[in-house]
Amino acid sequence: MMNYAAAGDSADTADSGDPAQSTAAIIAQSLTTVRGDRQVLKALDFTVPTGQVTGLLGPSGCGKTTLMRAIVGTQAKVTGTLQVLGRPAGDPALRSRIGYVTQAPSVYDDLTVRQNLDYFAAVLLPGRAHRHDRRTAVDRAIEDVDLADHADALAGRLSGGQRSRVSLAVALLGTPELLVLDEPTVGLDPVLRRDLWNLFHRIAADRGTTLLISSHVMDEAERCHRLLLMREGEILAEDTPDDLRRRNDTATVEEAFLHLVDAANERAARAAVEEQEHRP
Ligand SMILES: Nc1ncnc2c1ncn2[C@@H]1O[C@H](COP(=O)(O)OP(=O)(O)OP(=O)(O)O)[C@@H](O)[C@H]1O
């Protein structure tokens, strides 16, 4: 089983009552979101610690993208408290501090990898005065995602995994403190998935970046420092993979998840019966 120790874990936990709160990049309290006529996020309470890789896992449609959109400030009808990097989610001052990669790679197919990055760098760092900084940022982002050999290839001619990495490189351009990645490994082969997860861990370890990464593939849970397990708009568990397995007495996070789902279903069934019994 893979175990990722988070940098600074022991130091961070040594001198505070609640380690998650004192080192949190994201704090949510009673976070609720309505989409259409449905409550998609139901009074969520959770924290995401700084400088770690946190996995947001749950089945398709459980609300992962909606939660990420709330965190980056693009989701309407959000109520409750949502603090991101010490500010309310959506605060304009957060724009340059957060990198967000959506499920669909946002790259221009008719531009090369480098031209794509040059374009976004020009938006982030406009003007002649920043020419040198732009070039440095673009070179570094291309190196970060291991695309130096494809820098002059048209994005439209890249594989799905390579295109995902171009999107990631765009998000890395501004050296964000928080990276929010929506299912970055979906559809990729096992080798590419492993390489990307290794890259995520390098970014967290080398730069202290906080990463929140969604997936509906439970084996990816084992690759995270911490997990938020979601189902039907609720957080079922917030824990490390080790503690989740231990607490639920299971061999894998997937089994722990199923165990938690069964327990939640039983609670819901009991509550429904009780409500029925108390009806006049
Ligand atoms: N624009 C919308 N209007 C109304 N409901 C929506 C809208 N977008 C999503 N939903 C609903 O919100 C719920 C959560 O969707 P969301 O995309 O957040 O889930 P997800 O966990 O990210 O799913 P997936 O893993 O398939 O991407 C779903 O039931 C979905 O039908």
Coordinates of N, CA, C and O and ligand atoms in Angstrom, one line a residue, residues 35-36 38 40 59-66 103 183 216, ligand 1:
R35 N -28.3 23.9 -7.2 CA -28.2 24.0 -8.7 C -29.6 23.6 -9.2 O -30.1 22.5 -8.9
G36 N -30.1 24.4 -10.1 CA -31.5 24.2 -10.5 C -32.4 24.2 -9.3 O -32.3 25.2 -8.5
R38 N -32.3 21.7 -7.1 CA -31.7 20.7 -6.2 C -30.6 21.2 -5.3 O -29.8 22.0 -5.7
V40 N -27.3 20.6 -4.1 CA -26.3 19.7 -4.6 C -25.2 19.4 -3.5 O -24.7 18.4 -3.4
P59 N -18.6 9.0 -6.2 CA -19.1 8.6 -7.5 C -19.5 9.8 -8.4 O -19.7 10.9 -7.9
S60 N -19.7 9.5 -9.6 CA -20.1 10.5 -10.6 C -21.4 11.1 -10.2 O -22.4 10.4 -9.7
G61 N -21.5 12.5 -10.2 CA -22.7 13.2 -9.8 C -22.9 13.5 -8.4 O -23.9 14.1 -7.9
C62 N -21.9 13.2 -7.5 CA -22.0 13.4 -6.1 C -21.8 14.8 -5.7 O -22.1 15.2 -4.6
G63 N -21.2 15.6 -6.6 CA -21.0 17.1 -6.3 C -19.6 17.5 -6.3 O -19.3 18.7 -5.8
K64 N -18.7 16.7 -6.8 CA -17.2 17.1 -6.7 C -17.0 18.4 -7.5 O -16.3 19.3 -7.0
T65 N -17.4 18.5 -8.8 CA -17.2 19.6 -9.6 C -17.8 20.9 -9.0 O -17.3 22.0 -8.9
T66 N -19.1 20.7 -8.5 CA -19.8 21.8 -7.8 C -19.0 22.4 -6.7 O -18.9 23.6 -6.5
Q103 N -12.3 19.7 -16.2 CA -12.2 18.4 -16.8 C -11.9 18.4 -18.3 O -11.2 17.6 -18.7
E183 N -10.6 15.9 -11.8 CA -10.4 14.6 -12.5 C -9.3 14.7 -13.6 O -9.5 14.4 -14.7
H216 N -13.0 9.8 -9.4 CA -14.0 8.8 -9.0 C -13.4 7.4 -9.0 O -14.1 6.4 -8.8
Ligands
LIG1 N1 -25.9 23.3 -14.5 C1 -26.5 22.5 -13.7 N2 -27.8 22.7 -13.4 C2 -28.5 21.9 -12.5 N3 -27.9 20.8 -12.0 C3 -26.6 20.5 -12.3 C4 -25.9 21.3 -13.1 N4 -24.6 20.8 -13.2 C5 -24.6 19.7 -12.4 N5 -25.8 19.6 -11.9 C6 -26.2 18.5 -10.9 O1 -25.4 18.6 -9.8 C7 -25.1 17.3 -9.3 C8 -23.6 17.3 -9.0 O2 -22.9 17.5 -10.2 P1 -21.3 17.6 -10.3 O3 -20.9 17.9 -11.7 O4 -20.8 18.5 -9.2 O5 -20.9 16.1 -9.8 P2 -19.5 15.4 -10.0 O6 -19.3 14.6 -8.7 O7 -18.4 16.3 -10.3 O8 -19.7 14.4 -11.2 P3 -18.7 13.8 -12.3 O9 -17.7 12.9 -11.5 O10 -19.5 13.0 -13.2 O11 -18.0 15.0 -12.9 C9 -25.5 16.3 -10.3 O12 -26.6 15.7 -9.8 C10 -25.8 17.1 -11.5 O13 -26.9 16.6 -12.2

